[in-house]
Short mmCIF file of C-alpha atoms and ligand atoms in Angstrom, two decimals:
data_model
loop_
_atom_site.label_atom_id
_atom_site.label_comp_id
_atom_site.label_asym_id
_atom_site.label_seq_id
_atom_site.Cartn_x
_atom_site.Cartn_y
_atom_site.Cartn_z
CA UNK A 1 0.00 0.00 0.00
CA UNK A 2 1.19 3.39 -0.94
CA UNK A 3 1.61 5.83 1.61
CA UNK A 4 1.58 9.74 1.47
CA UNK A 5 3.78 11.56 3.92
CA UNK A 6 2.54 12.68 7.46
CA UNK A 7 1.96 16.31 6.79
CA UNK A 8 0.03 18.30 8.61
CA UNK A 9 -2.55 20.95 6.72
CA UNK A 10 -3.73 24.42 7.85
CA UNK A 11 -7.14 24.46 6.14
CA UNK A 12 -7.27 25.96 3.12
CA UNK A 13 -3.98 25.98 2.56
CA UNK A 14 -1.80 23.91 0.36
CA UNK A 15 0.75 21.76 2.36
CA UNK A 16 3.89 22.48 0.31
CA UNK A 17 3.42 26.17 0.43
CA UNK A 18 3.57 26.17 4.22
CA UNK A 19 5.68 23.48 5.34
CA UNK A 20 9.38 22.76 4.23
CA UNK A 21 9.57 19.53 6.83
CA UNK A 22 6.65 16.56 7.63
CA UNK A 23 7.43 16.57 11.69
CA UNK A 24 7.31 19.90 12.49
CA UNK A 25 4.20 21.89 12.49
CA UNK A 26 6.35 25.08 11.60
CA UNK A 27 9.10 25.45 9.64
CA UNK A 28 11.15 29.12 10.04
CA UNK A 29 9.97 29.37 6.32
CA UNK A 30 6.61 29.19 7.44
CA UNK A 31 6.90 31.78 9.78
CA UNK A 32 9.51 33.80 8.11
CA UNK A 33 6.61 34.02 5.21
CA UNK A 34 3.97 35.22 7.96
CA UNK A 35 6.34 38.05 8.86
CA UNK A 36 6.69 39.23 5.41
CA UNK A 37 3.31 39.97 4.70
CA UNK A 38 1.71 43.35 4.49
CA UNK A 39 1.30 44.41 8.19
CA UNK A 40 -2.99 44.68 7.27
CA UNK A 41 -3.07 41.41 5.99
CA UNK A 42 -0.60 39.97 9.12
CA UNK A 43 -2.62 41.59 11.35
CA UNK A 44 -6.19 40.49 9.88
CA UNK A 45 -5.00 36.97 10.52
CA UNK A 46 -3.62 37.52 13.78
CA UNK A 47 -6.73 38.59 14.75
CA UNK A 48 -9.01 35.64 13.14
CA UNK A 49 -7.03 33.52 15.26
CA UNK A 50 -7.02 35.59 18.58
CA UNK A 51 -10.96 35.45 18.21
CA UNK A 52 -11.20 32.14 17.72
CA UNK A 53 -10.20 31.56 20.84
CA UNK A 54 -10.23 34.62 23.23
CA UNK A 55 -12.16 37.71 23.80
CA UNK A 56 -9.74 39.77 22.47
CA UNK A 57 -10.85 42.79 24.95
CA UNK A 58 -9.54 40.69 28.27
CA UNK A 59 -5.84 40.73 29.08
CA UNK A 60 -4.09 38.41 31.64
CA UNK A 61 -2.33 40.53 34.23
CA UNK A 62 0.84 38.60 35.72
CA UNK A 63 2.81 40.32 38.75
CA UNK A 64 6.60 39.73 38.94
CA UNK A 65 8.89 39.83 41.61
CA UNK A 66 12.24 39.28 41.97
CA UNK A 67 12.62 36.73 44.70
CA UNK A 68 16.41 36.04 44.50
CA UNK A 69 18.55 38.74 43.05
CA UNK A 70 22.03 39.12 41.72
CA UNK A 71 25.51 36.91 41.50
CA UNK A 72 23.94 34.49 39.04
CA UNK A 73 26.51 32.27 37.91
CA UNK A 74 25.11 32.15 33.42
CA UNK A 75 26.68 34.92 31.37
CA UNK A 76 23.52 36.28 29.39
CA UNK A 77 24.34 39.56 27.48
CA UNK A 78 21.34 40.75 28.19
CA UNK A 79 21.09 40.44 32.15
CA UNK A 80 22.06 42.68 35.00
CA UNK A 81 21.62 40.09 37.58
CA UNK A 82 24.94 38.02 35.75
CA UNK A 83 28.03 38.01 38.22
CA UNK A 84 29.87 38.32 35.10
CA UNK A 85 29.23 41.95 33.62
CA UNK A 86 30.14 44.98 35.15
CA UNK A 87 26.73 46.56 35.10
CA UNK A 88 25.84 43.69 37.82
CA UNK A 89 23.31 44.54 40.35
CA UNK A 90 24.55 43.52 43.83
CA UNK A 91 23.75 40.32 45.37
CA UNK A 92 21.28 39.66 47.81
CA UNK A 93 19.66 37.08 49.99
CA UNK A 94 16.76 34.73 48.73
CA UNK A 95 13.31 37.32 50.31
CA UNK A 96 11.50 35.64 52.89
CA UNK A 97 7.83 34.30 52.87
CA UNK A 98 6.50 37.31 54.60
CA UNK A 99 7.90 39.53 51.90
CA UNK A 100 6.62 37.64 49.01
CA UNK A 101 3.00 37.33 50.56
CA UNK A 102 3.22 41.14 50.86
CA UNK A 103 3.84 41.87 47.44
CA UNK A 104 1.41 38.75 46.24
CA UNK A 105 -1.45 40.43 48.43
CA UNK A 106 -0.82 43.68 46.77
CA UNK A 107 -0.88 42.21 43.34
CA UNK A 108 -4.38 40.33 43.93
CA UNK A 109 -5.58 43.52 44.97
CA UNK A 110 -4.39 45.43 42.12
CA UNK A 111 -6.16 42.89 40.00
CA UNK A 112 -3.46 40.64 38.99
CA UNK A 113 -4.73 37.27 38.35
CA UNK A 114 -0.64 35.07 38.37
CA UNK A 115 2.12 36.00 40.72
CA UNK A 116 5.88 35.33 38.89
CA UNK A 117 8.99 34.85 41.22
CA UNK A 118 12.06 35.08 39.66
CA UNK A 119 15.49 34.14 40.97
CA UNK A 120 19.19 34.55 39.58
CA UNK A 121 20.04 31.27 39.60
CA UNK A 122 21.67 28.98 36.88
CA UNK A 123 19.74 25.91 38.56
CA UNK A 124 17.59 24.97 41.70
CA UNK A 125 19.48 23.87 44.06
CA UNK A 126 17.83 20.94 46.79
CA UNK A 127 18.62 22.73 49.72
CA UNK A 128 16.63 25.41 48.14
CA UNK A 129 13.51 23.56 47.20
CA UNK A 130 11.80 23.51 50.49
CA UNK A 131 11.78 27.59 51.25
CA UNK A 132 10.85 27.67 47.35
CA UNK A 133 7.65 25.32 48.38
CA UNK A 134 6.92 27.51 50.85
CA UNK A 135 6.31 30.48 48.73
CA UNK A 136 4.58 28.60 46.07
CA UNK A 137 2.28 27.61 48.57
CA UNK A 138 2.04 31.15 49.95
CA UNK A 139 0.91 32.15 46.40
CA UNK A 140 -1.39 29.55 45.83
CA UNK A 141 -2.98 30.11 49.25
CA UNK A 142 -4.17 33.24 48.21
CA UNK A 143 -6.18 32.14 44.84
CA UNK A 144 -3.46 33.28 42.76
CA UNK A 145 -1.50 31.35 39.65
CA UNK A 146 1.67 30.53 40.57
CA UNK A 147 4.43 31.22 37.77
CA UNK A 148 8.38 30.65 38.89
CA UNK A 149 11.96 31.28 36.87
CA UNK A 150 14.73 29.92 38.68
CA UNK A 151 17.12 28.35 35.99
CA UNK A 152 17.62 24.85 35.30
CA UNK A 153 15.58 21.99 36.65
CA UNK A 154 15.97 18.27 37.88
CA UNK A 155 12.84 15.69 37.12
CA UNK A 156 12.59 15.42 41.00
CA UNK A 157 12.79 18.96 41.51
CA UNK A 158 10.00 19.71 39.17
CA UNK A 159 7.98 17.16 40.88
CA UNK A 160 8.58 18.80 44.27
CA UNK A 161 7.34 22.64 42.80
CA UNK A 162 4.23 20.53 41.41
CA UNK A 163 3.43 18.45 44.62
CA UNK A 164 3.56 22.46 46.11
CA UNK A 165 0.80 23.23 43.65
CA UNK A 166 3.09 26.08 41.19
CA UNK A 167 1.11 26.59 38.35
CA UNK A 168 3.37 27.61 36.07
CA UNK A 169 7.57 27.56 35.57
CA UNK A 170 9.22 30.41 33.30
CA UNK A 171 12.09 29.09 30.97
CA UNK A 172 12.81 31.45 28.01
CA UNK A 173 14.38 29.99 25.05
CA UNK A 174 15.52 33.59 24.29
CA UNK A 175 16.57 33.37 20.85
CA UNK A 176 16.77 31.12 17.63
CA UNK A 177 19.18 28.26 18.17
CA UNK A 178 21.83 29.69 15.82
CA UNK A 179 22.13 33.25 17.55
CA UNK A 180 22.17 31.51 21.41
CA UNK A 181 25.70 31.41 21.01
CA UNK A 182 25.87 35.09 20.47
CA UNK A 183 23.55 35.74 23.71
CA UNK A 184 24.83 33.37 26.01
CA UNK A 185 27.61 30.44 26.16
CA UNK A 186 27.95 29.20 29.96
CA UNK A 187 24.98 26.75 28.73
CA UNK A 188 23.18 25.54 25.57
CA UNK A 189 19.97 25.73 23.90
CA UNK A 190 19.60 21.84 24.30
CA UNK A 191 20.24 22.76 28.02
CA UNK A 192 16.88 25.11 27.86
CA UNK A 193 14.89 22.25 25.90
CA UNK A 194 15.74 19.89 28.71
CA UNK A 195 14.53 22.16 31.61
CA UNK A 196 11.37 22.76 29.16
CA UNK A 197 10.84 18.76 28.85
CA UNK A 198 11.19 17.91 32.51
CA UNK A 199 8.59 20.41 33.16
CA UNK A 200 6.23 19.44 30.75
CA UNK A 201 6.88 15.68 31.91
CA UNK A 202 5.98 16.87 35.94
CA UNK A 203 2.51 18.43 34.65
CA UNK A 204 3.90 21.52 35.19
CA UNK A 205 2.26 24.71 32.24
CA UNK A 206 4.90 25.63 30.56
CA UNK A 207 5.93 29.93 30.22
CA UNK A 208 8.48 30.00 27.42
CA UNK A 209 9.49 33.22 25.03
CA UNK A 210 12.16 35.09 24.14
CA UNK A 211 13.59 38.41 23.88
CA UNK A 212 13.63 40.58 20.45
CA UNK A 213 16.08 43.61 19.37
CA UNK A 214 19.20 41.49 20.79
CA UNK A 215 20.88 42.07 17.27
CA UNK A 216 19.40 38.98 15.51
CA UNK A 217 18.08 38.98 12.07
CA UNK A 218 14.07 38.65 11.02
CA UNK A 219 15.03 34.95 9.76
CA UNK A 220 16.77 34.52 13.26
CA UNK A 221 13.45 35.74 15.15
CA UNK A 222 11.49 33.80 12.61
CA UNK A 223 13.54 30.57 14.31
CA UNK A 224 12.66 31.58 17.52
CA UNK A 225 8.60 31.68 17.15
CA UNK A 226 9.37 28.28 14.87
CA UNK A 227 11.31 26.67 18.22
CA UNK A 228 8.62 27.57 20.96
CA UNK A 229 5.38 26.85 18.38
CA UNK A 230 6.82 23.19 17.70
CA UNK A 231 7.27 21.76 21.18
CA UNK A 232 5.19 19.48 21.95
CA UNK A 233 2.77 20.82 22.92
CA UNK A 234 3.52 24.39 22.46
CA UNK A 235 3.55 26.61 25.62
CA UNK A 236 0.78 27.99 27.40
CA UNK A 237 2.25 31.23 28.09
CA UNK A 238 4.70 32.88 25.76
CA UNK A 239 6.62 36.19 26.86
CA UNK A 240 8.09 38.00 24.22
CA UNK A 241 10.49 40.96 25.47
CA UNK A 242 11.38 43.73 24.19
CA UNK A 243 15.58 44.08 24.87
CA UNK A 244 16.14 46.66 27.65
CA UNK A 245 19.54 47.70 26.64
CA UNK A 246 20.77 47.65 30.49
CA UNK A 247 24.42 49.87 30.40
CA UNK A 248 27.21 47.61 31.75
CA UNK A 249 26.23 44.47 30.13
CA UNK A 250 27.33 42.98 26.63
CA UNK A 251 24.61 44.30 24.49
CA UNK A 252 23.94 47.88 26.32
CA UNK A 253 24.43 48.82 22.57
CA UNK A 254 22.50 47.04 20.68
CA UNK A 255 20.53 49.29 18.25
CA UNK A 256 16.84 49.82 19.19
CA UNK A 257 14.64 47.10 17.07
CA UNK A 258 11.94 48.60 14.82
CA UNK A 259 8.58 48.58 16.76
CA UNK A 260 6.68 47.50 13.76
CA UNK A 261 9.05 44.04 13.80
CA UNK A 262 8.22 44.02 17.21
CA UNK A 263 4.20 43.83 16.57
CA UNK A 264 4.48 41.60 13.69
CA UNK A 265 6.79 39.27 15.69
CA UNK A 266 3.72 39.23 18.34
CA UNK A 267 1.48 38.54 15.57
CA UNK A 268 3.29 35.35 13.89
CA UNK A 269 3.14 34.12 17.65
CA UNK A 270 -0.60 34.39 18.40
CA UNK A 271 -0.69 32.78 14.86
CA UNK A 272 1.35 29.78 15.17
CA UNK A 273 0.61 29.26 18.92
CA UNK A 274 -3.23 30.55 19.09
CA UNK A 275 -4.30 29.15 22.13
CA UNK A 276 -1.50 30.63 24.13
CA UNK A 277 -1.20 33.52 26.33
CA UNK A 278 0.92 35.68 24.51
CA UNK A 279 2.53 38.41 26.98
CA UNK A 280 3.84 41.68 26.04
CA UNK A 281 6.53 41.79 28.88
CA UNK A 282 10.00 43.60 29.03
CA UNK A 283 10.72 47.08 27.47
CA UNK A 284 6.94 47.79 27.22
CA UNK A 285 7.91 51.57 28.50
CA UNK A 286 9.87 51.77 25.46
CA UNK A 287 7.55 50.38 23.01
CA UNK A 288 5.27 53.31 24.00
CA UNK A 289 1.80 53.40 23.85
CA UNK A 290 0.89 53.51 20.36
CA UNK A 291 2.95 49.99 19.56
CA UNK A 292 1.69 48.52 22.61
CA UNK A 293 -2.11 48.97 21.45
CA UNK A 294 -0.79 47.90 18.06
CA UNK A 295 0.78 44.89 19.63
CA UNK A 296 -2.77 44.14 21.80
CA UNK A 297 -4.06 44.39 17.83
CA UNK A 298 -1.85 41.80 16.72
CA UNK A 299 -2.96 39.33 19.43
CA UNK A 300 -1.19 40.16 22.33
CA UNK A 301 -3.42 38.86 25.84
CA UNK A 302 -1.25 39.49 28.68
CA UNK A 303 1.52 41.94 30.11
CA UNK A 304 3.54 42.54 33.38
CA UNK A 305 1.87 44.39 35.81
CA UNK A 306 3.48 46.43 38.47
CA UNK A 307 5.92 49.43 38.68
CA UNK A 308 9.01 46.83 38.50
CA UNK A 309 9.96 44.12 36.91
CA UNK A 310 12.89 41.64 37.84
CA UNK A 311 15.55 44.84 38.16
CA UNK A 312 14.34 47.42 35.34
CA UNK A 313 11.06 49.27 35.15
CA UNK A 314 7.80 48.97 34.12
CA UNK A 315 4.61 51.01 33.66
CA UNK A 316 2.66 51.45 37.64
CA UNK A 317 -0.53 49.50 38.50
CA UNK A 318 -2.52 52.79 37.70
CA UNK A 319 -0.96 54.05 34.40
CA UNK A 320 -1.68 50.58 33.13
CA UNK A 321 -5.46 50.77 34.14
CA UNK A 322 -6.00 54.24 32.72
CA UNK A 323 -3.97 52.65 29.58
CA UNK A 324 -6.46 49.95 29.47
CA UNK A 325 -9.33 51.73 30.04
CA UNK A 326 -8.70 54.15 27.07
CA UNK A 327 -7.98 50.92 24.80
CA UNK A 328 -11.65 49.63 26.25
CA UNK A 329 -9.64 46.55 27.78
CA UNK A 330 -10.52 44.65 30.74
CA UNK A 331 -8.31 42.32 33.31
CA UNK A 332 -9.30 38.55 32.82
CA UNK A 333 -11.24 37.69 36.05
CA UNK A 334 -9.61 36.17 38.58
CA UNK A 335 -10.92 32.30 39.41
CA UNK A 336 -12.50 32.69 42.85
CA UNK A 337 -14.13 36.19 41.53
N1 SAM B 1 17.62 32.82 35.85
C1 SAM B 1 16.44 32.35 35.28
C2 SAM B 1 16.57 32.07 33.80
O1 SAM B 1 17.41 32.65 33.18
O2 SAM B 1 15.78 31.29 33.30
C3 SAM B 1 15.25 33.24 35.51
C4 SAM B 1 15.38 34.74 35.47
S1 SAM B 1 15.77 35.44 33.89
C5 SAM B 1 16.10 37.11 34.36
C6 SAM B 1 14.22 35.48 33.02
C7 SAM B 1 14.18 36.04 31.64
O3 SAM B 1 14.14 37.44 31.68
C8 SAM B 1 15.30 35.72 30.71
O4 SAM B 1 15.20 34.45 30.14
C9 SAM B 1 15.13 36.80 29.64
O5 SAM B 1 14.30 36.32 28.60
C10 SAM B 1 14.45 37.92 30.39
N2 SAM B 1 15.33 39.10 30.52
C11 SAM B 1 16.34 39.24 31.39
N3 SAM B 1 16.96 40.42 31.22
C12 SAM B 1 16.34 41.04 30.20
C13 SAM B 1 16.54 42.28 29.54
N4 SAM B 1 17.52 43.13 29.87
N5 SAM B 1 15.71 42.62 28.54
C14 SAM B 1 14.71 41.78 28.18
N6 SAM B 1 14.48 40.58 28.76
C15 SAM B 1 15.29 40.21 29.75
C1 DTB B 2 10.22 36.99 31.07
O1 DTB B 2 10.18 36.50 29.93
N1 DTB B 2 10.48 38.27 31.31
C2 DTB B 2 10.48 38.52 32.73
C3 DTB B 2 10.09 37.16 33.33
N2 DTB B 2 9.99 36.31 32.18
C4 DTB B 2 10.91 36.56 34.38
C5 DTB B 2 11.76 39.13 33.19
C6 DTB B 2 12.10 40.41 32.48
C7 DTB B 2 13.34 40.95 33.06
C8 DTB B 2 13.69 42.27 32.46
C9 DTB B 2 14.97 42.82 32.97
C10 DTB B 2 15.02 43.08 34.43
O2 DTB B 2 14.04 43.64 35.02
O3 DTB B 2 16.06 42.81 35.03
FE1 SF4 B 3 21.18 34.34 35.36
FE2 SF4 B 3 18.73 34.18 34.32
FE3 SF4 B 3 20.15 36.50 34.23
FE4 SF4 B 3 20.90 34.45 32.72
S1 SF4 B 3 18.94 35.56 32.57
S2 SF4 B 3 22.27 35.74 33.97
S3 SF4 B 3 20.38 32.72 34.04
S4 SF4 B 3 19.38 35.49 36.05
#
C-alpha cells in the first residue's frame, strides 16, 4: 500500500506552500513568510485567530517579583543580575515568605490574576527547594497562579514545585538556536529544551518566550517563534520581550529594534501558537503606547503588571489601568471572583 507523507494541513492551505519539513508543524519558512506579509493582511490573521479563541478585549495581568537577586553564575548579554558583567546589580539574599506574601497580596488587589517569582540562579538547588515550596504555597494560598523562573531543573525537583501546587515555571528559550551562542555560552539551547521537557513531563504549564532587538536577524526571530510553536505541545504562556539595553552588560548597545518588527513578531506568535497567552513583557515603557495597542491588535493577551519588573522598570498599577481603560480593555477575572 502506498503511503503519502505525514503532513500536517492548515485548512485551506496547500501543504507544500507552508511546510518545508513533515514533523514539524512550523518550519522558520513558514513563519519567516507570515512576517513578510503586508502588516494589514498579518494583522487580519492575527486577529481571526485571537478570536477564535479569546475575547480579544480581556488581558491576563501577571505580577513579577524578583525573589532572589544578583551573582547568578550564566553569562547572558542581556542580564544585570549576571556576576559576570560589570553593570551587575549587587547580590542579595533569597526574600522571605512574609515579603513575598506582601507583594502577592498587593498584586491580587491590584487585580493581577498570576504572581511570577524570579530568581538569579543557573539551577535549583535541593537545599533550596523547600523555602521555594513555601512560597509557592504562599501564592497559591491566596487564589493566585503561581508562575516561577529559577534556571535549570531536575525531574525530581519539578515534581517537588508541582506536589507544592506552582502553576506555572518560566524558561525562556531567548533566541533562535543559531544566535544563542551570540547571547549566552555558559549553557546551551539543548540545556533550555531539557529544563522545558522535565517540566512538561511533571505536569507543570509551561511559560516559554524570548527576547527581540538582541541584534538577531528577522530569519533569526522567525527561528525563535518556529522553536517555541513546535514543542510538543507548544507553551501555554509565551513572553516576548522587548531588549532593555541595560548599560554595563554585553549588548547595552545594541541598536533599538523597529517597533513595527516588534508587533508583527507578536502577531506570527498568536498565529502559530493561538491558544497561548501571549505576553507583552520587558521594554513595554519603550515600546510606548501607540505599539503597545498595536501589539494588543496583533494578538497580544497578557503583560507585566506592576511598577518593577525583575531589576528594570515597568509602567505602575494605575498608568496601566487608565492605559487599558482608554484601549476599552478589561483584566481577565480572577478564578475565585
Ligand atoms: N535565571 C532564570 C533564567 O534565566 O531562566 C530566571 C530569570 S531570567 C532574568 C528570566 C528572563 O528574563 C530571561 O530568560 C530573559 O528572557 C528575560 N530578561 C532578562 N533580562 C532582560 C533584559 N535586559 N531585557 C529583556 N528581557 C530580559
Ligand atoms: C520573562 O520572559 N520576562 C520577565 C520574566 N519572564 C521573568 C523578566 C524580564 C526581566 C527584564 C529585565 C530586568 O528587570 O532585570
Ligand atoms: Fe542568570 Fe537568568 Fe540573568 Fe541568565 S537571565 S544571567 S540565568 S538570572
Amino acid at each position: 500500500m502506498q503511503t503519502e507523507p505525514i503532513t500536517m494541513h492548515r485548512r485551506g492551505e496547500p501543504a507544500a506552500q507552508m511546510r518545508d519539513c513533515h514533523t514539524a508543524r512550523w518550519s522558520v519558512t513558514d513563519v519567516a513568510a507570515l512576517l513578510d506579509l503586508p502588516l494589514p493582511d498579518l494583522l487580519f490573521r492575527a486577529q481571526e485567530v485571537h478570536r477564535q479563541h479569546f475575547d480579544p478585549t480581556e488581558i491576563q495581568l501577571s505580577t513579577l517579583l524578583s525573589i532572589k537577586t544578583g551573582g547568578c553564575a550564566e553569562n547572558c548579554g542581556y542580564c544585570s543580575q549576571s556576576a559576570h558583567h560589570d553593570g551587575r546589580v549587587p547580590a542579595e539574599p533569597m526574600l522571605d515568605e512574609a515579603a513575598v506574601r506582601a507583594a502577592a497580596v498587593a498584586a491580587k488587589e491590584a487585580g493581577a490574576t498570576r504572581f511570577c517569582m524570579g530568581a538569579a540562579w543557573r539551577q535549583v538547588r535541593d537545599r533550596d527547594l523547600p523555602a521555594l515550596g513555601r512560597l509557592v504555597e504562599t501564592v497559591v494560598g491566596l487564589g493566585m497562579e503561581s508562575c516561577l523562573t529559577a534556571g535549570m531543573l531536575k525531574p525530581h525537583q519539578a515534581q517537588v514545585l508541582k506536589d507544592a501546587g506552582l502553576d506555572y515555571y518560566n524558561h525562556n528559550l531567548d533566541t533562535d538556536p543559531g544566535y544563542y551562542g551570540q547571547v549566552v555560552t555558559t549553557r546551551s539551547y539543548q540545556d533550555r529544551l531539557d529544563t522545558l521537557a522535565t517540566v512538561r513531563e511533571a505536569g507543570l504549564k509551561v511559560c516559554s518566550g524570548g527576547i527581540l532587538g538582541m541584534g538577531e536577524s528577522r530569519a533569526q526571530r522567525a527561528g525563535l517563534i518556529a522553536e517555541l510553536a513546535n514543542l510538543e505541545p507548544y507553551p501555554e504562556s509565551v513572553p516576548i520581550n522587548n531588549l532593555v539595553a541595560i548599560p554595563g552588560t554585553p549588548m547595552e548597545d545594541a541598536p533599538p529594534l523597529d517597533p513595527i518588527e516588534f508587533v508583527r513578531v507578536v502577531a506570527a506568535a498568536r498565529i502559530t501558537m493561538p491558544k497561548s497567552r501571549i505576553r507583552l513583557s520587558a521594554g513595554r515603557r519603550e515600546l510606548g503606547e501607540g505599539v503597545q495597542a498595536l501589539c494588543f491588535l496583533a494578538g497580544a493577551n497578557s503583560i507585566f503588571y506592576g511598577d518593577k519588573l525583575l531589576t528594570t522598570g515597568n509602567p505602575d498599577f494605575d498608568e496601566d489601568r487608565q492605559f487599558f481603560q482608554r484601549l476599552g480593555l478589561r483584566a481577565e477575572a480572577a478564578a475565585d471572583s
